[in-house]
PDB file of C-alpha atoms in Angstrom:
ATOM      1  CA  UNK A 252      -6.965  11.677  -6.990  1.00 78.00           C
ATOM      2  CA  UNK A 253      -4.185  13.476  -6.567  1.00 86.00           C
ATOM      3  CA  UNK A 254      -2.704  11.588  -2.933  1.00 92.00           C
ATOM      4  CA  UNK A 255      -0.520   8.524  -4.384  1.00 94.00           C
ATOM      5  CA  UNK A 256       1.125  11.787  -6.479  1.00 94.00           C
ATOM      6  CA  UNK A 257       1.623  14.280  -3.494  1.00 96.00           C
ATOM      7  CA  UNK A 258       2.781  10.987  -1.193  1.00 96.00           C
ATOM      8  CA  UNK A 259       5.622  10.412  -4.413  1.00 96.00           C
ATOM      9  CA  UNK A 260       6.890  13.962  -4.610  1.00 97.00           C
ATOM     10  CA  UNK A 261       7.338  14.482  -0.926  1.00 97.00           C
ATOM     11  CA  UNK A 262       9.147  11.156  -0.712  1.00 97.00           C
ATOM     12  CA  UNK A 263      11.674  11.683  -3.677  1.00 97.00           C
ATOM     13  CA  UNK A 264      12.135  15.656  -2.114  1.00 98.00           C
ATOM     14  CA  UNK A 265      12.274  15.140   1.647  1.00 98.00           C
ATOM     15  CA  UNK A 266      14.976  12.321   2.838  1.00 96.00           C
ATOM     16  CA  UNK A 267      14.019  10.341   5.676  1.00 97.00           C
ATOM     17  CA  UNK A 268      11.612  10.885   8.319  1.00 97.00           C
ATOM     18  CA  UNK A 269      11.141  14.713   7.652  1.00 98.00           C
ATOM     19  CA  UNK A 270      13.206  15.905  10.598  1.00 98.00           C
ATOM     20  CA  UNK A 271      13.607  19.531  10.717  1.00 98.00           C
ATOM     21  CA  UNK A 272      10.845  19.805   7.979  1.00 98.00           C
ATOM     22  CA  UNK A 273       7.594  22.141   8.360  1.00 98.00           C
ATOM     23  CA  UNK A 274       4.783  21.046   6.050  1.00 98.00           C
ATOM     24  CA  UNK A 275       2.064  24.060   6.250  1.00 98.00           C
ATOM     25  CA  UNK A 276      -1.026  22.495   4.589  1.00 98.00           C
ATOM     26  CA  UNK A 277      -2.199  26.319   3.848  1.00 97.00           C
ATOM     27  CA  UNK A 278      -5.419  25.657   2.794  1.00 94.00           C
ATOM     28  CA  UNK A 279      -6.334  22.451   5.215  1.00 94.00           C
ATOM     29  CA  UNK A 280      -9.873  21.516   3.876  1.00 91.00           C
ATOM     30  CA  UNK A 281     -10.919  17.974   5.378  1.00 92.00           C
ATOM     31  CA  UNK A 282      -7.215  17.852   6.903  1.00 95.00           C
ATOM     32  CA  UNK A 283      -6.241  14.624   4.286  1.00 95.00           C
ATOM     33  CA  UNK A 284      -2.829  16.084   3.158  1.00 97.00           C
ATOM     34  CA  UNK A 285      -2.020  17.388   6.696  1.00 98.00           C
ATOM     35  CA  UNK A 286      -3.086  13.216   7.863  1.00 97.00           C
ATOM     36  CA  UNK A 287      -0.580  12.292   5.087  1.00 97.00           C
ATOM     37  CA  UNK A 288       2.243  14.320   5.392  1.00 98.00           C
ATOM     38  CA  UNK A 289       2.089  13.369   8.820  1.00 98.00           C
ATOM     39  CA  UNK A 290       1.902   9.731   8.238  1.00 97.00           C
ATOM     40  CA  UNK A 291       4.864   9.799   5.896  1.00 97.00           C
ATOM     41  CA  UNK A 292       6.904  12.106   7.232  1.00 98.00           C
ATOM     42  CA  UNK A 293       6.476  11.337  10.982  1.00 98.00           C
ATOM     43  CA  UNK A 294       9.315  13.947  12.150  1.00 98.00           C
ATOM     44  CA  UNK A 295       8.429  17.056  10.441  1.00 98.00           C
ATOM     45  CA  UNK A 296       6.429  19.663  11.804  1.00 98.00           C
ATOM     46  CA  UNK A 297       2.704  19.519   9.757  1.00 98.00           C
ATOM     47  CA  UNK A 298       0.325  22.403  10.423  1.00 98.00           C
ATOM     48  CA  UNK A 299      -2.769  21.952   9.587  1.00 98.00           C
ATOM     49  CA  UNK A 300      -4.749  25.405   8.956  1.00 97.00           C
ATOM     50  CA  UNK A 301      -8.008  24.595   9.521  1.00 95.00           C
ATOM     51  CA  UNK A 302      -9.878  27.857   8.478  1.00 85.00           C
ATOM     52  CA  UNK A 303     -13.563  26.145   7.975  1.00 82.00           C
ATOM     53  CA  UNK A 304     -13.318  24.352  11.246  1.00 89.00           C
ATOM     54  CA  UNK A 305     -13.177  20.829   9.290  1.00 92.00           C
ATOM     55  CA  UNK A 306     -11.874  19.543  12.886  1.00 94.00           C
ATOM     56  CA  UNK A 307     -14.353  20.952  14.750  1.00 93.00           C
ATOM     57  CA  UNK A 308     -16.760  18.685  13.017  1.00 93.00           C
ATOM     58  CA  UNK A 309     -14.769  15.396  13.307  1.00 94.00           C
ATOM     59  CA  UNK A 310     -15.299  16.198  17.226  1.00 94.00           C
ATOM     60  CA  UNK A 311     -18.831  15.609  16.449  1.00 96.00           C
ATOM     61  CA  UNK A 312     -18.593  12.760  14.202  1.00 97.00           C
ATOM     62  CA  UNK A 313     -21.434  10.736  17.129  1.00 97.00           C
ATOM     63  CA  UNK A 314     -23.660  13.440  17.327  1.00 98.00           C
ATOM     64  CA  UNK A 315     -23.380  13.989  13.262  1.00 98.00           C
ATOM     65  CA  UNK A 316     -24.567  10.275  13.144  1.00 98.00           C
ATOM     66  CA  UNK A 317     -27.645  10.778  15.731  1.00 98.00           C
ATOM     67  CA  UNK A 318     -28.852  13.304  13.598  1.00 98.00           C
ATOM     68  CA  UNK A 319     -28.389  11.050  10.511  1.00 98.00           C
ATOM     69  CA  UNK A 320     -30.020   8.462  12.073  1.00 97.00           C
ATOM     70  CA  UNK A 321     -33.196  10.123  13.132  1.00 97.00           C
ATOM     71  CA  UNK A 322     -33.423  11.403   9.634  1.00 97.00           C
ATOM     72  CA  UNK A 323     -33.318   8.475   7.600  1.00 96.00           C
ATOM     73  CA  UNK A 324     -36.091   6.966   9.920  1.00 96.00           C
ATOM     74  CA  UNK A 325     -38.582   9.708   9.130  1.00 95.00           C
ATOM     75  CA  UNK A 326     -38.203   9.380   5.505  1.00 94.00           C
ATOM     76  CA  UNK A 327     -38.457   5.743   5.571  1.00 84.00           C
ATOM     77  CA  UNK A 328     -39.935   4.503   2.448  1.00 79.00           C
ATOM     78  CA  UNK A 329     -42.471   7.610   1.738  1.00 81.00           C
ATOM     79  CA  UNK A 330     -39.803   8.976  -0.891  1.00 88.00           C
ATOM     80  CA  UNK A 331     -37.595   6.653  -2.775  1.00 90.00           C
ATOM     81  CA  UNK A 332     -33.971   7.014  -2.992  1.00 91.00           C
ATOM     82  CA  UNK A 333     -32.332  10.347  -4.950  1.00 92.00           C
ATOM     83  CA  UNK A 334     -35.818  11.463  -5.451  1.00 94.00           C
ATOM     84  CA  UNK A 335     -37.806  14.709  -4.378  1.00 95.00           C
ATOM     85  CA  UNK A 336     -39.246  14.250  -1.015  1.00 96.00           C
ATOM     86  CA  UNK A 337     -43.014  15.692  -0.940  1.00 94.00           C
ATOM     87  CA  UNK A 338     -43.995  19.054   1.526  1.00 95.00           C
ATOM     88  CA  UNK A 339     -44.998  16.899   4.029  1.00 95.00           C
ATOM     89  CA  UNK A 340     -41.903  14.623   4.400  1.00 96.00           C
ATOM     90  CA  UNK A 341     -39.857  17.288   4.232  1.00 97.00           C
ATOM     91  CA  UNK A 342     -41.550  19.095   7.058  1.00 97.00           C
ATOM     92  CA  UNK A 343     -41.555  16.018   8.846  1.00 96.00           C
ATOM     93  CA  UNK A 344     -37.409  16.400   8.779  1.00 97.00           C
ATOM     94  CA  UNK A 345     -37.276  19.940   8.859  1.00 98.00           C
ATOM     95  CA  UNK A 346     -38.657  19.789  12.481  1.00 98.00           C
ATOM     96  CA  UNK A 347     -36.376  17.047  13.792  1.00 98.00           C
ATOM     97  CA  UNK A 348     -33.338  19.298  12.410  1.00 98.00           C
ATOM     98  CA  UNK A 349     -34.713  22.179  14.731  1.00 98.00           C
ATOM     99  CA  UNK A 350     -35.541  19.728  17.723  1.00 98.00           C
ATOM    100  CA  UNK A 351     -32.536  18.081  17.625  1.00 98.00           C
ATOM    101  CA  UNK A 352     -30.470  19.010  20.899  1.00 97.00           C
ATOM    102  CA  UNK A 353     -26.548  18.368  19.399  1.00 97.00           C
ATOM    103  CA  UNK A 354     -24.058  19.182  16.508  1.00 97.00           C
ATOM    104  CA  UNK A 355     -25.896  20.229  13.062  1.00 97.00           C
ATOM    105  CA  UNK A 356     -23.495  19.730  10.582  1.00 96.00           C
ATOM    106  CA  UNK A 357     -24.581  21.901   7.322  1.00 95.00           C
ATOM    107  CA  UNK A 358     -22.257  20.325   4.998  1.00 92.00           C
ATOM    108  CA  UNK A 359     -23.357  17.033   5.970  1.00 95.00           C
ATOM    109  CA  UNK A 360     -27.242  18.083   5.777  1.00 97.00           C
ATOM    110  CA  UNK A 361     -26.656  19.783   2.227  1.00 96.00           C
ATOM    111  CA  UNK A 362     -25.430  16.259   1.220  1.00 95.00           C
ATOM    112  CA  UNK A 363     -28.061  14.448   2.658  1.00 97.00           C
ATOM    113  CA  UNK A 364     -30.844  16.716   1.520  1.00 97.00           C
ATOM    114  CA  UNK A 365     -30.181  18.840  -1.739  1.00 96.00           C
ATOM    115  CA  UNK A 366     -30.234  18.445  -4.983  1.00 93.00           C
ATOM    116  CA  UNK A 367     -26.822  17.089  -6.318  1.00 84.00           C
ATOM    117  CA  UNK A 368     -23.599  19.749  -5.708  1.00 78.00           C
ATOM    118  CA  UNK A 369     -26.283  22.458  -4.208  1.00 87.00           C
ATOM    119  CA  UNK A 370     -24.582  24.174  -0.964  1.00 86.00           C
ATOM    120  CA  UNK A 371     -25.979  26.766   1.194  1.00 91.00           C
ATOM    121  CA  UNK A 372     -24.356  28.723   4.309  1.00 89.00           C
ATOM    122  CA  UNK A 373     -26.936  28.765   6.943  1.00 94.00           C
ATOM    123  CA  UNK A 374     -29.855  26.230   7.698  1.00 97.00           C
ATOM    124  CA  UNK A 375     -32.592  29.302   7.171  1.00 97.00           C
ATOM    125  CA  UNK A 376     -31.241  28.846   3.562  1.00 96.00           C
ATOM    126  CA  UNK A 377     -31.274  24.944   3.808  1.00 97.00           C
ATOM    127  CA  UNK A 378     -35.057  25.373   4.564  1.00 98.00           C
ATOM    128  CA  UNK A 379     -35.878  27.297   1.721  1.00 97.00           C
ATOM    129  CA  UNK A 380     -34.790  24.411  -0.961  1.00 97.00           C
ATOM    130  CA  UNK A 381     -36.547  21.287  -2.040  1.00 97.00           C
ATOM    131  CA  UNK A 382     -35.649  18.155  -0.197  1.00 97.00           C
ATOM    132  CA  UNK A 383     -34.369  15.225  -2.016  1.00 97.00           C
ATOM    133  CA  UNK A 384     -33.721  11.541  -0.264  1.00 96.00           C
ATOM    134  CA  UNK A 385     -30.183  11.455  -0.662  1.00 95.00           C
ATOM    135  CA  UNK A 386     -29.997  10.745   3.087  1.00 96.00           C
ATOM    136  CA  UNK A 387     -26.964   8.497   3.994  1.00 94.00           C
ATOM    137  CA  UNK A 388     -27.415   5.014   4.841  1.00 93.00           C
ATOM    138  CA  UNK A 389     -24.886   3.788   7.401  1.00 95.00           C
ATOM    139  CA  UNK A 390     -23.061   5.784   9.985  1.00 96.00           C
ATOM    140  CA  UNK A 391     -19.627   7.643   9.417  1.00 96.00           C
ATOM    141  CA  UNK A 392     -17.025   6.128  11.026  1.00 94.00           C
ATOM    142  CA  UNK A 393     -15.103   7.401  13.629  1.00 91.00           C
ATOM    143  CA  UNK A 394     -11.953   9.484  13.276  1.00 90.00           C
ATOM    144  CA  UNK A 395      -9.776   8.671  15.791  1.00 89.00           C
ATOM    145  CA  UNK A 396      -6.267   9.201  15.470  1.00 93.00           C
ATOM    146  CA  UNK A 397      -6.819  10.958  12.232  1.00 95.00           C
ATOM    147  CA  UNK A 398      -5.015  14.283  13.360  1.00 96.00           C
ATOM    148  CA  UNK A 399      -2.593  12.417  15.820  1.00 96.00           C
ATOM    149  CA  UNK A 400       0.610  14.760  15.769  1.00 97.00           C
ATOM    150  CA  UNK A 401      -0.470  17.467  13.628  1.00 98.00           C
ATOM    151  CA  UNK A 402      -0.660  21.187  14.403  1.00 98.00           C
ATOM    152  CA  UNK A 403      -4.416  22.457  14.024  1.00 97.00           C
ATOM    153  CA  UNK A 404      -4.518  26.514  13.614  1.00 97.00           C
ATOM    154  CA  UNK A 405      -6.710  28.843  12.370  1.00 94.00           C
ATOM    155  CA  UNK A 406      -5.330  31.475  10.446  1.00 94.00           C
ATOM    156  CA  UNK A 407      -5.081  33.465   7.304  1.00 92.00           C
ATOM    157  CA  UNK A 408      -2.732  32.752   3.897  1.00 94.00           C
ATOM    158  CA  UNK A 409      -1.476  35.869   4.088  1.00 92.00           C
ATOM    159  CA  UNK A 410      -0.103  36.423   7.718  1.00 95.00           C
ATOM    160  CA  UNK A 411       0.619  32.444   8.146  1.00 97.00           C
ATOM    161  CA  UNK A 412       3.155  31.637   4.893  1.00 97.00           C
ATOM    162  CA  UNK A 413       5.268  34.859   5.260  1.00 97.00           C
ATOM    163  CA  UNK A 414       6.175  33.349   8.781  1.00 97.00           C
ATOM    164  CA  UNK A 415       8.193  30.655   7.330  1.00 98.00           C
ATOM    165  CA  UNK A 416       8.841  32.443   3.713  1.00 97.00           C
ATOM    166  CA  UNK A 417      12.853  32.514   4.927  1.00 97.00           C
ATOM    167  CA  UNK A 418      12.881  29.052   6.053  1.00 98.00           C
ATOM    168  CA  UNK A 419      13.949  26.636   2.770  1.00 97.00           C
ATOM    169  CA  UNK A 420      12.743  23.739   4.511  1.00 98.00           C
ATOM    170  CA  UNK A 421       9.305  24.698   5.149  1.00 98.00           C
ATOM    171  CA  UNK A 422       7.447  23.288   2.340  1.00 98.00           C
ATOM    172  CA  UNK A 423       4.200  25.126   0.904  1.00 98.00           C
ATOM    173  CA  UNK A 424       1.520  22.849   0.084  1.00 98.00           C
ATOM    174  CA  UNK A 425      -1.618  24.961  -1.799  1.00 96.00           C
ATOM    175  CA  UNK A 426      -4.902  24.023  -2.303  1.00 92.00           C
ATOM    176  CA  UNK A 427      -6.982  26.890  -2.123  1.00 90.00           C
ATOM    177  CA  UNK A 428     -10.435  27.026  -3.537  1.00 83.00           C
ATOM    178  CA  UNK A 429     -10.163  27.375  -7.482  1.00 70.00           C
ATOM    179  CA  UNK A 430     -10.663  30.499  -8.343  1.00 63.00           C
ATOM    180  CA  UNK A 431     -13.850  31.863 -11.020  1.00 50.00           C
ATOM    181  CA  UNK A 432     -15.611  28.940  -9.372  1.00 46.00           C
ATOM    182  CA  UNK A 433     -18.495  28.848  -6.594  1.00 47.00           C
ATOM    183  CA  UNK A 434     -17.239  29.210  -3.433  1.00 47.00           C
ATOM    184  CA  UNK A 435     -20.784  28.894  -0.989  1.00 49.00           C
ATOM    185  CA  UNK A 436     -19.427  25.946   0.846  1.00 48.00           C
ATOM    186  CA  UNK A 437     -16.210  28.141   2.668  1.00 47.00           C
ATOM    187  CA  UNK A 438     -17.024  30.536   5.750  1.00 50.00           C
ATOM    188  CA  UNK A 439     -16.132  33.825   4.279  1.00 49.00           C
ATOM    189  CA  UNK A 440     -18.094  34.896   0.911  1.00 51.00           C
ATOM    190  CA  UNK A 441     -14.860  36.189  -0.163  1.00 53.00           C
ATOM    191  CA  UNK A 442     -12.549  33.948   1.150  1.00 62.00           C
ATOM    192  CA  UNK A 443     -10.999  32.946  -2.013  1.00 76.00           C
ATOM    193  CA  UNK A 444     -11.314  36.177  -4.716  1.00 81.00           C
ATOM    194  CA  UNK A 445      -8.979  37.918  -7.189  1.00 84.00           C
ATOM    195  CA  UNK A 446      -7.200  39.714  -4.531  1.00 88.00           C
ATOM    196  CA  UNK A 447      -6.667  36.518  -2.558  1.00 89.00           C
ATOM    197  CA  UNK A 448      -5.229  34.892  -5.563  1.00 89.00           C
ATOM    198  CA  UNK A 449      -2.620  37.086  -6.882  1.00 90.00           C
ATOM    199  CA  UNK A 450      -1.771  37.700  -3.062  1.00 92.00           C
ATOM    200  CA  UNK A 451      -0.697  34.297  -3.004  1.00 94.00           C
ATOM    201  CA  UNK A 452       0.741  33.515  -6.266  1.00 93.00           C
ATOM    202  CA  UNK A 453       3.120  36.418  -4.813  1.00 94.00           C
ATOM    203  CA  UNK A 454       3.914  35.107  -1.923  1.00 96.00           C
ATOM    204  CA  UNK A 455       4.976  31.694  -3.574  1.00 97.00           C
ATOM    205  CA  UNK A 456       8.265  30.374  -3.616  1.00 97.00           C
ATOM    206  CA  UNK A 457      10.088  27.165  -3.420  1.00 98.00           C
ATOM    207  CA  UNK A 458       9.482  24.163  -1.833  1.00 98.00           C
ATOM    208  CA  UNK A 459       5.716  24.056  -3.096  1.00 98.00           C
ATOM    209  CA  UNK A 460       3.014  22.129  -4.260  1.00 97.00           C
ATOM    210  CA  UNK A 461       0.237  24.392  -5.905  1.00 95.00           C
ATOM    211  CA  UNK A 462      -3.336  22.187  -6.439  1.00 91.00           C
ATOM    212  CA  UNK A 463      -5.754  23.377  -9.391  1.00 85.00           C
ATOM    213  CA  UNK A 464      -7.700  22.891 -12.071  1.00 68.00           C
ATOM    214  CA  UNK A 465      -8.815  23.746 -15.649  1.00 59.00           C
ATOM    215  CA  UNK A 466     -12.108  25.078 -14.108  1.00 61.00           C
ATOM    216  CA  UNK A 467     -10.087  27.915 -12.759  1.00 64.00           C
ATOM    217  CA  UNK A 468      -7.362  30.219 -14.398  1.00 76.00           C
ATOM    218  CA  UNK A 469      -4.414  29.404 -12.131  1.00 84.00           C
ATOM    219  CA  UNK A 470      -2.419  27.394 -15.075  1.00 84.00           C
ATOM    220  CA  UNK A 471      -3.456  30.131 -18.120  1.00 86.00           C
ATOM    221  CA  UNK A 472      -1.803  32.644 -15.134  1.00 89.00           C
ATOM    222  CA  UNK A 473       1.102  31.626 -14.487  1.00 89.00           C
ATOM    223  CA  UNK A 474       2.011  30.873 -18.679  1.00 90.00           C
ATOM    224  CA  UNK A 475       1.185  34.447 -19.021  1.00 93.00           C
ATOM    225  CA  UNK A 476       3.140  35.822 -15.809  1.00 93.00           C
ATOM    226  CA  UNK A 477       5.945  33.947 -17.032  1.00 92.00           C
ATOM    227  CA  UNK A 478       5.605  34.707 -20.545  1.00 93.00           C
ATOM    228  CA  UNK A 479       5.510  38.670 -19.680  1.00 94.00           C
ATOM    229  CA  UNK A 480       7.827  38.711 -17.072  1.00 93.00           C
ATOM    230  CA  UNK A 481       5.905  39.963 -14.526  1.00 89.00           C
ATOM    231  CA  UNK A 482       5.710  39.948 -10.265  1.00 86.00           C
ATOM    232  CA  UNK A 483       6.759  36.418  -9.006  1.00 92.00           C
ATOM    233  CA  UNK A 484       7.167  34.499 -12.015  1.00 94.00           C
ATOM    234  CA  UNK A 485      10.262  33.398 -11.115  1.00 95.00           C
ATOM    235  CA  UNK A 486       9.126  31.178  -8.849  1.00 96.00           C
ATOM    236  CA  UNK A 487       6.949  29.283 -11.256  1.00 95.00           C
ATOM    237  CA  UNK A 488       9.494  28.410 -13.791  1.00 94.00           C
ATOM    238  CA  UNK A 489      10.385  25.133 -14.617  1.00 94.00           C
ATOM    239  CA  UNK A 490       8.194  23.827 -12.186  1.00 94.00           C
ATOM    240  CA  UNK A 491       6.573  20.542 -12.647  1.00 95.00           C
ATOM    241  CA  UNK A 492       3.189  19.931 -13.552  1.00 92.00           C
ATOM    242  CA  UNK A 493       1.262  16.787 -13.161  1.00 92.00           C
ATOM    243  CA  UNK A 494      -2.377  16.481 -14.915  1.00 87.00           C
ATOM    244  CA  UNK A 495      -5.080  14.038 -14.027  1.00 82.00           C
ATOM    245  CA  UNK A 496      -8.295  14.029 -16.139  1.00 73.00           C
ATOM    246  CA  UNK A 497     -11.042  14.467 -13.886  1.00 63.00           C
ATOM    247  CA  UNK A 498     -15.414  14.464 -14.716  1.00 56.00           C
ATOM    248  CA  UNK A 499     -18.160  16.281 -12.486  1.00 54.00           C
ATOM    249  CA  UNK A 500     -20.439  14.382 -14.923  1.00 52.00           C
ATOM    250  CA  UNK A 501     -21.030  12.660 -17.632  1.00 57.00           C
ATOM    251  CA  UNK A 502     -20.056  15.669 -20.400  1.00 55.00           C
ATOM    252  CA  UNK A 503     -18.233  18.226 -17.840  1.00 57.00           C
ATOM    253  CA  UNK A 504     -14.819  17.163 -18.005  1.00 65.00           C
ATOM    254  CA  UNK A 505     -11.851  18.815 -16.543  1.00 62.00           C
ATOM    255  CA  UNK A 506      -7.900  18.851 -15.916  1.00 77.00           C
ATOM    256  CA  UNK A 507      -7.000  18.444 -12.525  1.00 83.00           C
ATOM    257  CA  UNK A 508      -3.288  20.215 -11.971  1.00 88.00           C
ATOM    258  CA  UNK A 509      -0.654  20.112  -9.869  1.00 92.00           C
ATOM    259  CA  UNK A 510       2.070  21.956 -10.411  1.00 94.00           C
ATOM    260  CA  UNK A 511       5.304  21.664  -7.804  1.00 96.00           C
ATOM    261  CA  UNK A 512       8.660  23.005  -7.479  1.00 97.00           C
ATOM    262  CA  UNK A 513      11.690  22.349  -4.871  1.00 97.00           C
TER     263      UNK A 513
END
């Protein structure tokens, strides 16, 4: 929701193509703002830190589609659409997921297969939930070219943005996971936590563009760290903040945030 508004600020901040620009998409989820950046600012430098191994799984895009395939076949029409497949069905697919001889995607079969928003970190745990037919109709399309040009690391917040801290044209672009929210879906059970959080609301500065939401604490933080006076809050005043009004469902409404500063 938030792209058209991240395209706008980089465009009025950065002249040009981007030339001597680094755009570190810190927290590089599906890669989109790292495919963006890119796209818009063909000359700057775009690192993509790919800590869940999003691109990994783009490499497997075919094989992710086999699997799809094969599933959606076995359920047929014993179990209608978005509804709870019986024991035996779900068997049925349970064994193709262990025959299968490629990529197993987890994310993808948590979408396919669970109960709406449910995530789990291992297929053991995958096995031990109810199946619902949620299965995905048509293939995924390829993703060639997506990535074209950008950097792909792997590496921590906290030893990657104090690399380029001293360099004013290395733009920050956060969006970690929101914190006091459920976090199953990353690698690390604590990859995101308090710690993590006020580690890198310190290590914040100018040029940035800091992603989050009413379901965490990140905007009641920084009122309070600048309204005390207290570690970096500096670095969040008079910064910009852009809200988009944003529903899980049909009563759990939220604020979407971004808040930016060059």
């Amino acid at each position: 929701m938030f792209l058209k508004h991240f395209e706008n600020i980089i465009n009025e901040n950065i002249e040009g193509d981007g030339e001597g620009w680094t755009i570190i998409d810190t927290f590089g989820g599906s890669g989109l703002l790292s495919h963006a950046a890119k796209r818009i600012k063909p000359k700057a430098r775009v690192i993509y830190n790919d800590f869940d191994g999003y691109a990994e799984r783009l490499v497997h895009i075919d094989e992710i589609n086999a699997l799809r395939s094969q599933l959606y076949a076995a359920v047929g029409n014993a179990t209608p659409k978005n509804k709870r497949m019986t024991k035996e069905c779900k068997a049925e697919l349970v064994k193709i997921i262990q025959n299968f001889d490629g990529y197993k995607d987890l994310n993808c079969l948590a979408s396919w297969l669970l109960f709406s928003g449910q995530q789990v970190a291992t297929l053991e745990e995958l096995f031990q939930h109810d199946f619902w037919h949620c299965v995905r109709q048509s293939d995924y399309p390829t993703a060639g070219g997506y990535l074209d040009g950008v950097e792909v690391i792997r590496d921590s917040f906290h030893t990657l943005l104090p690399k380029f801290a001293d360099n004013p044209k290395a733009l920050f672009v956060l969006d970690p996971p929101y914190l006091c929210t459920r976090q199953e879906s990353y690698k690390q059970a604590t990859y995101f936590d308090l710690i993590d959080f006020l580690r890198l609301v310190n290590i914040t500065r100018p040029p940035y563009i800091f992603f989050s939401s009413t379901k965490s604490e990140f905007v009641r933080f920084i009122e309070y760290m600048q309204e005390d006076k207290v570690d970096n809050w500096q670095v969040f005043e008079n910064a910009t903040r852009i809200v988009v009004n944003a529903s899980a469902s049909y009563s759990g409404k939220y604020e979407d945030n971004l808040v930016y500063k060059f």
